[in-house]
Amino acid sequence: MSVPPLFISQSSPALLDETLSAVARRYRVPADAVRFPPVAGASPATALAIVIEQAREVVVRHEAPDAALKQLFVDALARLIREAMRAESGDPVFQAMVLRHQTSAVREYASLSAHAERDRRAVHAAVNSFAHPARQHRMPAGRQRDALAWLHAAASVEAWSEFDERLRRVSDEPGLSSEFAFVRHVAELLDSPALARLRRLDALASDERVRRYELLRDRHGPRPGSAAAVAHGVASKQRGAAVEALATQALEVLARRLNEADGAFASYCVVNSMRVPSSIPASHERAKTEWDAVLLRQPKSHDEPAAWDVCLLVEAKASVDAATTDFPRLLRGLDLLAHAGKDVVYSFQTQQGTLRLRGASLGALRTDEAALARTVLYCCDAPAEVTPRLLSAAGRMQLLSAEASLEFAGALAQKQHADVGKLEPVWHQLLESPKWSALLNQYSTLGRVRELMVHTDDFQSAVSNEARPSASKGECE
């Protein structure tokens, strides 16, 4: 199925369509992947993906899934939970979640930990306001200066119980200070909710269940904010930049071919990091507002240089799953662009400078399957899986995070009888709750995303087909 060309001459769209059609889709999900009932040998995640898709198809027909399908779902979910709860090969994130669900001390610890960094900054700021080493050096030697150094050192090592004890000793020391400001600072710290939370966090850290919770978190990977996590983030960003560079190279070759085919009527160019202006009248919340690489077209005119039109939007992803996670933002981003006024010209900031884009071009963008196939590509350099994962990571975690799933897992952890019938509420949430609609539609979404996804090698191969040397590099002027 095709859509009418948007602001492009009759020859160039054909070349663009032919190129996009020629790109191999190695990430595509097999069309019959969920057409057969789950077999005994299927993994729990695969069985769930199949059952969920079959349930979606029944719901689309305005029918009610039968009891047999429900039983397949709860049995597969029970297997998924049992698999995740295995001591050695299970899922440490889920096991930590179950422990938090079961234990009030762990819940309190997790809640306090979520705000601990903010509390640490608040206490350090309060201490530095009156006990910073620079302030100490300006004071005469004596008991007060020693007390400030003592307090600052305790805060620096973040031994909060010891720090609180030192504060109280300083506060109770008769004649230590005649300065009202010093006394006030110490009193404010003693009453500080941030310090109280940090002390409670220290006390909970010695709890055996909390220590197990921390061990499970450590098994999952580096902690947020740690040096290892920062290094991982830098590496991921570098890989994403490398994928974007490869995708941009392919787009530039495509721009040269389009310039050769349509040079008498229009110019084509490629820009990176195209940022959506706030002047477009629609909500920017949770929408993609920066596009990695964009192929643009500018009609040739004898008048003033015309504004540019959008031809192809390309997003670079370092992993296959990242595209599925990104897809809702991409759809909202397209909807945002489509709210542009058709008679308005908008200024977009890019790495190549400021460019003027026609609102009519943006307003013509659509999110239906056929339109997406002609206007959006996800580029990735990750190898395609031998067997595609049919249940998304986000969908799997949503199933595991359900209250009924956590209760079932808690019974398993305590070596109690775990009745699979207790998982039926998850089935009803899947079919009835708007919060679960993304999971109910997750397989069809997966199929849509994978259709838009190409490997950088395949993209470069398709656009280079029959490409000829040209003086034009597809640069925006």
XYZ file of N, CA and C in Angstrom, residues 127-152 170 175-183 185-186:
114
model
N 26.028 22.087 56.352
C 27.304 22.030 57.075
C 28.291 23.035 56.489
N 28.371 23.099 55.171
C 29.319 24.015 54.529
C 28.972 25.474 54.788
N 27.705 25.741 55.075
C 27.305 27.128 55.294
C 27.966 27.731 56.530
N 28.403 26.876 57.474
C 29.049 27.433 58.673
C 30.335 26.704 59.068
N 30.598 25.513 58.421
C 31.778 24.754 58.843
C 32.705 24.417 57.686
N 32.565 25.098 56.569
C 33.455 24.835 55.441
C 34.903 25.135 55.844
N 35.885 24.360 55.363
C 37.292 24.602 55.722
C 37.737 26.040 55.497
N 37.226 26.697 54.452
C 37.612 28.090 54.209
C 37.146 28.992 55.349
N 35.962 28.688 55.894
C 35.478 29.462 57.037
C 36.323 29.157 58.279
N 36.699 27.909 58.419
C 37.515 27.533 59.581
C 38.844 28.286 59.602
N 39.458 28.429 58.426
C 40.768 29.079 58.363
C 40.702 30.555 58.772
N 39.504 31.143 58.623
C 39.370 32.553 58.990
C 39.098 32.743 60.487
N 38.947 31.616 61.193
C 38.657 31.693 62.624
C 39.940 31.533 63.436
N 40.000 32.105 64.609
C 41.160 31.881 65.476
C 41.174 30.441 65.970
N 42.385 29.932 66.180
C 42.511 28.581 66.703
C 41.801 28.489 68.051
N 41.194 27.323 68.283
C 40.497 27.150 69.549
C 39.453 26.063 69.451
N 38.647 25.945 70.514
C 37.679 24.854 70.607
C 36.601 24.922 69.534
N 36.160 26.130 69.181
C 35.101 26.234 68.172
C 35.619 25.825 66.801
N 36.803 26.264 66.467
C 37.388 25.877 65.175
C 37.589 24.370 65.117
N 38.049 23.779 66.230
C 38.223 22.320 66.279
C 36.886 21.608 66.128
N 35.850 22.176 66.753
C 34.519 21.561 66.656
C 33.993 21.593 65.228
N 34.217 22.705 64.525
C 33.775 22.801 63.132
C 34.497 21.787 62.252
N 35.813 21.658 62.461
C 36.583 20.673 61.682
C 36.086 19.262 61.950
N 35.760 19.019 63.219
C 35.255 17.713 63.640
C 33.928 17.395 62.945
N 33.032 18.366 62.937
C 31.727 18.178 62.293
C 31.866 18.008 60.784
N 32.690 18.836 60.160
C 32.846 18.755 58.706
C 33.429 17.410 58.290
N 28.341 18.740 70.514
C 28.684 20.151 70.326
C 27.592 21.036 70.906
N 29.555 26.604 76.993
C 30.550 27.635 76.728
C 31.363 27.436 75.478
N 30.948 26.461 74.583
C 31.731 26.241 73.365
C 31.655 27.444 72.443
N 30.512 28.070 72.382
C 30.384 29.222 71.487
C 29.444 30.249 72.089
N 29.819 31.489 71.899
C 28.942 32.573 72.316
C 28.207 33.176 71.124
N 28.475 32.608 69.944
C 27.856 33.138 68.728
C 26.479 32.516 68.530
N 25.469 33.357 68.433
C 24.104 32.873 68.235
C 23.981 32.118 66.908
N 24.663 32.602 65.860
C 24.556 31.969 64.537
C 25.032 30.524 64.586
N 26.126 30.283 65.279
C 26.660 28.925 65.374
C 25.658 28.003 66.079
N 25.130 28.466 67.190
C 24.153 27.677 67.938
C 22.925 27.394 67.077
N 22.741 27.254 63.756
C 23.053 26.283 62.696
C 23.030 24.855 63.238
N 23.622 24.654 64.386
C 23.647 23.311 64.972
C 22.235 22.845 65.301
